[in-house]
XYZ file of C-alpha atoms in Angstrom:
686
model
C 8.884 -16.045 13.620
C 6.966 -17.402 16.588
C 5.737 -14.577 18.778
C 5.071 -12.226 15.849
C 1.626 -11.569 17.327
C 3.166 -10.098 20.481
C 5.468 -7.900 18.414
C 2.542 -6.738 16.291
C 0.592 -5.779 19.392
C 3.623 -3.984 20.788
C 4.093 -2.088 17.512
C 0.511 -0.776 17.720
C 1.154 0.353 21.311
C 4.468 1.894 20.213
C 2.752 4.080 17.611
C 0.233 5.427 20.122
C 2.789 6.013 22.870
C 5.285 7.634 20.510
C 2.604 10.066 19.309
C 1.811 10.994 22.925
C 5.440 11.655 23.782
C 6.036 13.636 20.572
C 3.021 15.862 21.253
C 4.261 16.314 24.817
C 7.771 17.194 23.597
C 6.376 19.847 21.249
C 4.338 21.393 24.070
C 7.317 21.480 26.424
C 9.675 22.999 23.821
C 7.146 25.760 23.127
C 6.914 26.348 26.889
C 10.723 26.685 27.026
C 10.670 29.173 24.156
C 7.845 31.204 25.719
C 9.684 31.405 29.041
C 12.949 32.476 27.424
C 11.218 35.199 25.379
C 10.021 36.554 28.713
C 13.598 36.469 30.056
C 12.974 33.441 32.244
C 14.057 29.804 32.297
C 11.913 26.693 32.469
C 14.202 23.861 33.586
C 11.193 21.671 34.324
C 10.087 21.814 30.665
C 13.649 21.055 29.520
C 13.746 18.005 31.763
C 10.328 16.808 30.627
C 11.380 17.160 26.974
C 14.512 15.160 27.738
C 12.459 12.426 29.413
C 10.005 12.252 26.475
C 12.804 11.932 23.933
C 14.632 9.415 26.103
C 11.503 7.256 26.172
C 10.987 7.630 22.420
C 14.560 6.535 21.832
C 14.157 3.479 24.017
C 10.848 2.468 22.447
C 12.194 2.981 18.927
C 15.290 0.917 19.673
C 13.031 -1.809 20.965
C 11.166 -2.079 17.630
C 14.301 -1.474 15.566
C 13.499 1.976 14.132
C 17.105 3.108 13.937
C 16.438 6.419 12.062
C 14.298 7.580 14.985
C 16.900 6.349 17.472
C 19.622 8.365 15.708
C 17.585 11.592 15.816
C 16.302 11.149 19.371
C 19.752 10.288 20.730
C 21.286 13.540 19.491
C 18.436 15.588 20.918
C 18.394 13.682 24.211
C 22.159 14.071 24.725
C 21.974 17.802 24.085
C 19.052 18.274 26.483
C 20.719 16.185 29.189
C 23.626 18.615 29.322
C 21.382 21.694 29.401
C 19.141 20.145 32.040
C 22.201 19.922 34.308
C 23.209 23.503 33.529
C 19.910 25.171 34.473
C 17.711 24.777 31.394
C 18.561 27.900 29.346
C 18.570 26.790 25.695
C 19.925 28.845 22.778
C 17.015 30.032 20.601
C 18.539 28.385 17.522
C 18.588 25.127 19.452
C 14.810 25.264 19.947
C 14.332 25.571 16.168
C 16.583 22.571 15.573
C 14.881 20.518 18.286
C 11.401 21.261 16.887
C 12.639 20.184 13.454
C 13.935 16.996 15.029
C 10.592 16.261 16.679
C 8.848 16.901 13.361
C 11.228 14.502 11.621
C 10.455 11.803 14.191
C 6.713 12.437 13.761
C 7.037 11.870 10.022
C 8.842 8.575 10.520
C 6.399 7.343 13.146
C 3.551 8.232 10.781
C 5.284 6.281 8.008
C 5.449 3.260 10.306
C 1.728 3.623 10.990
C 1.096 3.576 7.232
C 3.411 0.543 6.916
C 5.775 2.492 4.674
C 9.556 2.503 4.650
C 11.119 4.651 7.380
C 13.643 6.957 5.709
C 16.984 7.708 7.352
C 17.405 11.258 8.684
C 18.640 13.793 6.155
C 22.218 15.036 6.297
C 20.875 18.570 6.757
C 18.879 17.608 9.854
C 21.785 15.723 11.399
C 24.086 18.650 10.658
C 21.642 21.036 12.388
C 21.526 18.809 15.465
C 25.276 18.240 15.486
C 25.875 21.989 15.228
C 24.293 22.373 18.643
C 27.518 21.071 20.112
C 26.899 17.368 19.837
C 29.483 14.948 18.587
C 27.696 11.860 17.270
C 29.122 8.711 18.707
C 31.057 6.508 16.343
C 32.569 3.085 16.680
C 36.055 4.517 16.721
C 35.175 6.864 19.612
C 33.579 4.156 21.713
C 35.831 2.511 24.309
C 36.353 -1.214 23.914
C 33.309 -3.018 25.349
C 33.989 -4.479 28.762
C 30.564 -5.986 29.296
C 29.671 -9.603 29.983
C 26.958 -9.785 27.339
C 26.439 -12.402 24.650
C 28.130 -11.423 21.412
C 24.730 -11.491 19.687
C 23.254 -8.967 22.140
C 26.376 -6.839 22.294
C 26.333 -6.483 18.520
C 22.814 -5.026 18.715
C 23.834 -2.252 21.104
C 24.589 1.060 19.416
C 27.912 2.727 20.278
C 26.151 5.454 22.239
C 24.304 2.821 24.289
C 27.577 1.146 25.209
C 28.895 4.579 26.159
C 25.739 5.197 28.196
C 26.406 2.009 30.159
C 30.011 2.976 30.842
C 28.974 6.454 31.941
C 26.417 5.012 34.337
C 28.939 2.541 35.755
C 31.464 5.353 36.114
C 28.854 7.343 38.042
C 28.419 4.510 40.534
C 25.431 2.644 39.101
C 25.168 -1.071 38.392
C 24.575 -2.401 34.873
C 22.074 -5.270 34.922
C 20.197 -7.556 32.594
C 16.716 -9.002 33.155
C 14.795 -11.332 30.817
C 11.012 -11.256 30.415
C 8.927 -13.844 28.513
C 5.286 -12.886 27.823
C 2.706 -15.525 28.706
C -1.070 -15.697 29.275
C -0.506 -16.229 32.999
C 1.617 -13.088 33.299
C -0.829 -11.117 31.149
C -3.585 -12.075 33.596
C -1.422 -10.531 36.341
C -1.114 -7.303 34.340
C 2.472 -8.087 33.329
C 3.303 -7.225 29.722
C 6.500 -5.883 28.238
C 4.964 -2.398 28.343
C 4.000 -2.567 32.019
C 7.373 -4.121 32.961
C 9.236 -1.404 31.072
C 7.183 1.360 32.698
C 7.640 -0.017 36.213
C 11.341 -0.583 35.723
C 11.814 2.998 34.461
C 10.789 4.278 37.914
C 13.781 2.683 39.645
C 16.302 2.405 36.828
C 17.587 3.990 33.642
C 16.593 1.796 30.716
C 19.304 1.518 28.092
C 17.821 -0.971 25.643
C 15.038 -3.531 25.334
C 15.871 -6.273 22.837
C 13.298 -8.783 21.532
C 14.683 -12.192 20.660
C 13.305 -15.539 19.499
C 13.640 -18.430 21.961
C 12.514 -22.056 21.857
C 8.869 -22.564 22.769
C 8.597 -23.821 26.338
C 6.383 -23.579 29.400
C 8.210 -20.372 30.406
C 8.068 -18.906 26.891
C 4.872 -20.256 25.272
C 5.023 -17.653 22.524
C 8.633 -18.311 21.590
C 9.472 -14.684 22.345
C 11.647 -13.127 25.047
C 12.688 -9.569 25.842
C 16.109 -8.694 27.248
C 16.046 -5.514 29.355
C 19.408 -3.825 29.861
C 19.428 -1.050 32.448
C 21.359 0.950 35.024
C 20.257 1.308 38.619
C 21.464 2.471 42.020
C 18.915 0.313 43.914
C 19.205 -3.281 45.107
C 18.012 -6.329 43.185
C 15.203 -6.821 45.708
C 13.935 -3.263 45.220
C 14.022 -3.654 41.440
C 12.164 -6.968 41.574
C 9.563 -5.533 43.933
C 9.011 -2.469 41.732
C 8.564 -4.562 38.573
C 6.283 -7.058 40.260
C 7.815 -10.276 38.899
C 8.228 -12.714 41.754
C 11.705 -14.234 41.820
C 12.877 -12.221 38.814
C 16.480 -13.171 38.125
C 18.811 -10.250 37.431
C 22.309 -10.659 36.029
C 25.153 -8.185 36.285
C 26.755 -7.362 32.938
C 29.725 -5.493 34.450
C 33.151 -6.972 33.974
C 36.194 -6.191 36.074
C 37.352 -3.796 33.363
C 34.138 -1.807 33.515
C 34.299 -1.765 37.311
C 37.789 -0.262 37.113
C 36.404 2.533 34.924
C 34.180 3.570 37.812
C 37.281 4.706 39.702
C 37.649 7.658 37.298
C 34.156 8.996 36.529
C 33.540 10.374 33.055
C 32.697 14.050 32.520
C 29.096 14.827 33.291
C 28.451 11.532 35.055
C 26.760 11.530 38.444
C 24.743 9.170 40.521
C 22.017 11.830 40.800
C 21.475 11.774 37.051
C 20.364 8.142 37.321
C 17.841 8.656 40.121
C 14.255 8.798 38.785
C 12.444 12.097 39.124
C 10.277 12.737 42.124
C 6.552 12.107 41.805
C 5.726 15.789 41.334
C 8.010 15.914 38.304
C 6.613 12.811 36.642
C 4.288 14.507 34.155
C 5.438 12.756 31.017
C 2.619 10.890 29.219
C 4.317 7.558 29.706
C 4.240 8.049 33.495
C 0.536 8.887 33.970
C -1.503 6.114 32.402
C -2.606 4.151 35.466
C -6.151 2.882 35.026
C -6.196 3.626 31.285
C -6.586 1.171 28.435
C -5.599 2.083 24.889
C -8.175 1.057 22.293
C -7.730 1.355 18.560
C -10.339 3.708 17.059
C -11.316 1.051 14.517
C -12.528 -1.137 17.401
C -14.736 1.675 18.651
C -16.024 2.105 15.090
C -16.936 -1.597 15.048
C -18.802 -1.207 18.354
C -20.686 1.813 16.988
C -21.536 -0.109 13.823
C -22.933 -2.962 15.898
C -24.993 -0.528 17.949
C -26.291 1.058 14.739
C -27.543 -2.331 13.567
C -29.276 -2.881 16.927
C -31.065 0.471 16.683
C -32.364 -0.296 13.186
C -33.495 -3.736 14.409
C -35.351 -2.058 17.265
C -37.192 0.163 14.757
C -38.281 -2.967 12.903
C -39.381 -4.593 16.147
C -41.382 -1.513 17.129
C -43.178 -1.521 13.769
C -43.977 -5.224 14.156
C -45.386 -4.624 17.652
C -47.498 -1.745 16.339
C -48.866 -4.027 13.607
C -49.810 -6.645 16.219
C -51.616 -3.991 18.237
C -53.672 -2.995 15.203
C -54.689 -6.658 14.855
C -56.008 -6.651 18.416
C -53.218 -8.727 19.938
C -52.417 -8.132 23.619
C -48.939 -6.583 23.486
C -48.659 -5.299 27.042
C -45.813 -7.592 28.080
C -43.843 -7.233 24.845
C -44.303 -3.442 25.007
C -42.637 -3.413 28.420
C -39.749 -5.462 27.041
C -39.503 -3.074 24.077
C -39.420 -0.068 26.412
C -36.668 -1.659 28.517
C -34.729 -2.464 25.357
C -34.997 1.169 24.269
C -33.598 2.419 27.565
C -30.776 -0.124 27.439
C -29.846 0.893 23.905
C -29.778 4.559 24.931
C -27.490 3.704 27.857
C -25.256 1.612 25.579
C -25.119 4.415 23.054
C -24.133 6.915 25.752
C -21.401 4.552 26.993
C -19.906 4.014 23.523
C -20.082 7.719 22.708
C -18.259 8.507 25.970
C -15.513 6.084 24.932
C -15.117 7.952 21.644
C -14.970 11.383 23.264
C -11.626 13.167 23.432
C -10.809 16.504 25.102
C -10.972 19.467 22.730
C -7.578 20.394 24.163
C -6.204 17.412 22.227
C -6.663 19.320 18.953
C -6.017 22.772 20.409
C -2.638 21.638 21.756
C -1.449 21.465 18.142
C -2.279 25.124 17.460
C 0.696 26.792 19.275
C 3.182 25.018 17.007
C 1.155 26.130 13.977
C 1.092 29.751 15.178
C 4.831 29.673 15.851
C 5.515 28.645 12.261
C 3.160 31.322 10.928
C 4.840 34.003 13.055
C 8.183 33.195 11.487
C 6.775 32.912 7.940
C 4.701 36.129 8.015
C 6.820 38.393 10.236
C 3.941 38.880 12.672
C 4.104 39.191 16.443
C 1.140 37.253 17.792
C 0.068 36.230 21.274
C -2.076 33.112 21.356
C -4.671 32.520 24.059
C -6.321 29.099 24.293
C -9.320 28.224 26.433
C -10.466 24.677 25.773
C -12.191 24.273 29.110
C -13.354 20.739 29.838
C -15.224 20.307 26.557
C -15.088 16.969 24.760
C -15.791 15.918 21.204
C -16.205 12.677 19.275
C -12.861 11.528 17.868
C -14.187 11.460 14.295
C -15.597 14.985 14.641
C -12.339 16.347 16.077
C -10.317 14.861 13.201
C -12.589 16.546 10.644
C -12.705 19.822 12.546
C -8.969 20.375 12.931
C -8.280 21.269 9.237
C -10.972 23.954 9.478
C -9.284 25.380 12.584
C -5.935 25.381 10.743
C -7.376 27.445 7.868
C -9.024 29.972 10.200
C -5.854 30.365 12.278
C -3.749 30.786 9.138
C -6.134 33.457 7.822
C -6.100 35.290 11.150
C -2.312 35.492 11.316
C -1.615 36.111 7.622
C -4.660 38.193 6.586
C -6.123 39.820 9.663
C -3.340 40.674 12.111
C -1.173 43.536 10.888
C 2.615 43.734 10.880
C 4.134 45.298 14.019
C 4.859 48.616 12.197
C 1.328 48.825 10.845
C -0.180 48.129 14.250
C 1.902 50.897 15.830
C 0.723 53.362 13.143
C -2.869 52.436 13.949
C -2.361 52.964 17.666
C -2.364 49.289 18.538
C 0.199 47.315 20.533
C 2.871 45.652 18.410
C 1.716 42.227 19.530
C -1.499 40.988 17.951
C -3.936 38.789 19.838
C -5.388 35.528 18.563
C -7.851 33.882 20.927
C -9.449 30.447 20.582
C -12.069 29.342 23.056
C -14.707 26.649 23.150
C -17.606 25.645 25.339
C -20.617 23.355 25.296
C -23.356 25.216 23.387
C -25.877 22.601 24.522
C -25.865 18.945 25.512
C -25.389 18.048 21.849
C -23.301 20.877 20.382
C -19.906 22.482 20.859
C -19.268 26.155 20.169
C -15.756 27.221 19.175
C -14.725 30.824 18.509
C -11.575 32.070 16.786
C -11.104 35.824 17.174
C -8.361 38.331 16.434
C -7.779 42.033 17.037
C -6.577 42.686 13.477
C -7.725 44.906 10.645
C -11.178 43.376 10.216
C -12.821 42.432 6.910
C -13.457 45.109 4.275
C -16.924 44.195 2.980
C -16.622 46.399 -0.109
C -13.279 44.859 -1.082
C -14.649 41.341 -0.658
C -17.693 42.226 -2.784
C -15.467 43.583 -5.573
C -13.400 40.386 -5.536
C -16.592 38.292 -5.636
C -18.202 40.410 -8.353
C -21.245 41.044 -6.187
C -23.014 43.897 -4.510
C -21.701 44.616 -1.034
C -23.821 42.901 1.586
C -24.622 44.615 4.845
C -25.438 41.487 6.822
C -23.040 38.904 8.233
C -24.673 35.993 6.377
C -24.118 37.645 2.995
C -20.499 38.439 3.838
C -19.882 34.834 4.909
C -21.403 33.518 1.675
C -18.976 35.639 -0.337
C -15.968 34.662 1.778
C -16.753 30.973 1.228
C -16.926 31.209 -2.565
C -14.421 28.765 -4.145
C -11.346 30.558 -5.442
C -12.047 33.868 -3.689
C -9.098 35.434 -1.856
C -8.512 38.962 -0.649
C -4.842 38.566 -1.523
C -3.504 39.495 -4.957
C -0.325 37.416 -4.575
C -0.182 33.748 -3.613
C 2.149 33.045 -0.693
C 3.195 29.866 1.070
C 0.477 30.444 3.677
C -2.496 31.886 1.762
C -3.843 33.419 -1.423
C -5.335 30.406 -3.199
C -8.931 31.091 -2.214
C -9.592 27.606 -0.829
C -9.393 28.116 2.938
C -12.850 29.474 3.739
C -14.518 27.206 1.204
C -12.935 24.216 2.987
C -14.035 25.575 6.377
C -17.626 25.939 5.190
C -17.676 22.521 3.542
C -16.284 20.863 6.681
C -18.353 22.627 9.330
C -21.663 23.028 7.502
C -21.805 20.361 4.790
C -19.920 17.448 6.399
C -20.620 17.997 10.097
C -24.037 19.648 9.800
C -22.904 22.527 11.985
C -23.120 26.303 11.802
C -20.568 28.909 10.776
C -20.883 32.607 11.606
C -18.693 35.669 11.227
C -18.689 39.002 13.034
C -16.248 41.709 12.015
C -15.541 45.392 12.582
C -13.188 47.244 10.290
C -10.000 48.161 12.141
C -11.051 46.243 15.266
C -10.973 42.548 14.457
C -12.904 39.478 13.360
C -14.546 36.560 15.119
C -15.549 33.271 13.519
C -17.957 31.065 15.454
C -18.263 27.353 14.733
C -21.020 25.194 16.214
C -20.674 21.484 15.569
C -22.441 18.376 16.894
C -20.581 16.411 19.530
C -21.122 13.219 17.525
C -22.444 12.489 14.032
C -22.917 8.710 13.802
C -26.018 8.089 15.942
C -28.055 11.172 16.802
C -31.426 12.149 18.189
C -33.628 13.396 15.373
C -37.117 14.719 14.667
C -39.074 12.845 12.005
C -41.780 14.565 9.958
C -43.802 14.296 6.776
C -43.987 16.502 3.715
C -46.206 15.430 0.833
C -46.507 11.921 2.359
C -42.711 11.617 2.253
C -40.881 11.101 5.533
C -37.734 13.045 6.463
C -35.613 13.453 9.589
C -33.573 16.372 10.884
C -31.052 16.162 13.779
C -32.344 17.645 17.025
C -29.047 19.529 17.484
C -29.756 21.520 14.325
C -33.233 22.626 15.389
C -33.642 25.891 17.262
C -37.355 25.488 17.871
C -40.551 23.863 16.582
C -43.386 26.396 16.413
C -47.110 26.320 15.846
C -48.156 28.212 12.729
C -51.439 30.111 12.629
C -52.447 30.052 8.924
C -54.523 33.204 9.317
C -51.439 35.208 10.344
C -49.096 34.049 7.590
C -48.125 36.567 4.911
C -47.733 34.528 1.728
C -45.344 35.398 -1.116
C -46.266 33.162 -4.108
C -43.720 31.083 -6.014
C -42.194 32.589 -9.173
C -42.552 31.151 -12.651
C -38.874 30.126 -12.570
C -39.678 27.370 -10.096
C -38.287 29.049 -6.984
C -40.298 28.085 -3.875
C -42.858 30.273 -2.225
C -41.830 32.166 0.879
C -44.087 32.990 3.783
C -43.504 35.466 6.570
C -44.506 34.470 10.093
C -44.247 36.245 13.422
C -42.163 34.666 16.172
C -42.180 36.493 19.486
C -42.632 39.793 17.709
C -39.973 39.094 15.063
C -40.790 38.530 11.402
C -38.964 35.502 10.001
C -39.123 33.847 6.572
C -40.823 30.452 6.300
C -40.123 28.109 3.386
C -42.557 25.322 2.505
C -40.495 22.138 2.252
C -42.987 20.287 0.075
C -42.591 22.995 -2.570
C -38.808 22.898 -2.326
C -38.843 19.166 -3.119
C -41.785 19.466 -5.560
C -43.986 17.183 -3.468
C -47.741 17.215 -3.317
C -48.432 18.901 0.002
C -51.488 18.770 2.228
C -54.521 20.761 1.164
C -54.557 22.636 4.455
C -51.847 25.029 5.482
C -49.058 23.539 7.594
C -49.586 23.807 11.316
C -45.932 23.233 12.284
C -42.635 24.802 11.307
C -39.055 23.834 12.150
C -36.885 26.850 12.977
C -33.121 26.748 12.392
C -30.473 29.449 12.518
C -28.380 30.476 9.555
C -25.505 32.785 10.506
C -27.502 33.719 13.611
C -30.675 34.605 11.712
C -33.760 32.367 12.150
C -35.318 30.613 9.159
C -38.470 28.459 9.382
C -39.389 25.427 7.268
C -43.060 24.497 7.089
C -43.860 20.758 7.310
C -47.112 18.851 6.914
C -46.904 16.738 10.063
C -44.442 16.079 12.903
C -44.057 12.369 13.675
C -41.888 12.377 16.779
C -38.328 12.162 18.112
C -36.081 9.091 17.965
C -32.498 7.896 17.675
C -31.371 7.444 14.087
C -28.261 6.059 12.429
C -26.962 8.478 9.792
C -25.309 7.052 6.704
C -23.489 9.950 5.006
C -23.781 10.540 1.266
C -20.159 10.391 0.140
C -20.641 9.973 -3.610
C -20.187 13.439 -5.155
C -22.363 12.401 -8.131
C -25.483 12.028 -5.977
C -24.728 14.590 -3.291
C -27.322 17.394 -3.141
C -27.522 20.609 -1.097
C -29.501 20.127 2.086
C -29.193 16.307 2.111
C -26.648 15.165 4.701
C -27.360 11.451 4.590
C -29.946 8.722 4.879
C -31.312 6.503 7.620
C -33.540 3.459 8.078
C -36.549 3.862 10.349
C -37.226 0.144 10.405
C -39.276 -0.279 7.220
C -36.255 -1.053 5.033
C -36.807 2.153 3.043
C -34.148 4.906 3.015
C -35.252 8.094 4.748
C -33.405 11.274 3.876
C -31.646 13.205 6.648
C -31.983 16.934 5.956
C -29.483 19.675 6.675
C -31.895 22.582 6.817
C -29.143 25.157 7.389
C -27.299 24.107 4.228
C -30.620 23.984 2.371
C -31.424 27.591 3.327
C -27.951 28.660 2.182
C -28.457 26.889 -1.148
C -31.854 28.514 -1.685
C -30.426 31.959 -0.871
C -27.544 31.411 -3.301
C -30.009 30.362 -6.029
C -32.078 33.482 -5.407
C -28.959 35.690 -5.527
C -27.852 34.107 -8.819
C -31.313 34.716 -10.260
C -31.189 38.388 -9.275
C -27.789 38.758 -10.972
C -29.128 37.217 -14.209
C -32.059 39.599 -14.154
């Protein structure tokens, strides 16, 4: 139909806003549960949950997602009653409400994937109805006494008709206002979303109904929205709040409905229709002034365009260098090139800032995960989160979250003991799981996940892995990340398959080019430390040569670049099996291994000993890689190697430095791990 474009845009906004409100509802329900476990109430959280679900119901009704409307209505009605009674919820009600939120999340996700939205299961509806709700039915609904068109009246659910009568009985007025989107109104900041949000501050929205209308000057898109609402304010105040000059409002109350107001219904009150005060308006839908929602794919397109500009600049720089060698005066063009470089760096910083999201966005999902694990594993766990003000690229955060899930699951199911076991060991019944993060540098984020559980038994892990027990943390981590290794003998619903740590290592080290470390003390606890780059698309990198072959390595991965004095290098020759030679160098009084990269890649290296080495850290221990020549530092666009058939350890991707030839991007940390694993396998065979 005409106006489908506006509906499509609204659907995209609906998906984003629904996700915000669902996340907010989960957080508030967990806050209610936490308060009640401490013997307290949190009426504010109950009210905020009610408001979030009320908004979700209204939005879902607007786009015709009736399964979500049915679930949200039951939950909203239940919370409305408990909000009026002080906010103390039965514990079984919190379980049912969390299940309801999860069910809505699944249906919203299905809409995002353009799949069919399934109706709620009978079991879920029974759980919600058992809370004391009686789902509205047509037979229970009083005869409509509203002056609405038959077409519109037929689209109102029975509970919405009842909501109107309850509001009228409480002394409010039932009104209708029509809104037609147009370019002129959009230029004034008036869209159906902004109108709905403004109206919600002075009225109780009951339903927003889209309808097709003839194309005209007032409705150029052939689309109109009918807003049906209850309010205790005057028409002038409503019009002023919405911002539509001369907005015509129409009463939909008939004489019959006015007579019902003489005998108010149970639970009805004028106060229940008054919007919350400003200090209570914390719901996501109420705090978006000055914000613009942008689909991530649009940011990806902007980053892709910037990537092409950076490669073009490399080509331009090479062309300018060639002109200089020919004796051409390039002073003016060099200044332009320098300005262009600064502008591209500023543009890159601006786009990266747009893609950054607070780390708290992913950490906010952890309490719900821990709650489920507590119930499944019979553990008593206190969770402490400290996200600070750290931010992370959206693509990095999406990849990182599964790794956090696996580490949290291991901590609760493997590490933290049962309450009885903790008491026998002289520990408090309640275990502690702490997650904190901070900026490790201007390019890296450090996240730690620690527990006060039983710690990791190195000998037991070595027996499971079929290896000799390792005394250092790096060796222990290598064993823990072996595919299929698990310290559990029995597979449970939460662990035992031996895939968790392997996935963590693959995500953090192989995909993100970060670092993973472990520190553990038997009987005391375990800490995993993850260091990941803030962004992985366009990064600052060092370029260098080995055997006349150019490579790059991200600056964030490099601990230091050191001068190497050939006369002070202790050389360990390569073995006949092809393993590379290893040198020992001194770095501030510490002996560290140095691997010659040209030998690793079987390249013809320079006749003279390397004068530079790139130092990286593997599980906290420094490892140096000798290179023939450092070329400089520059921005590079990394193209990841996704094909498993050509993926190789230590190669994280490729880039173009302007000559049209692919240049390999090295992951020196992963390369050192691979070389150590090869050496360990060789020792076992011997």
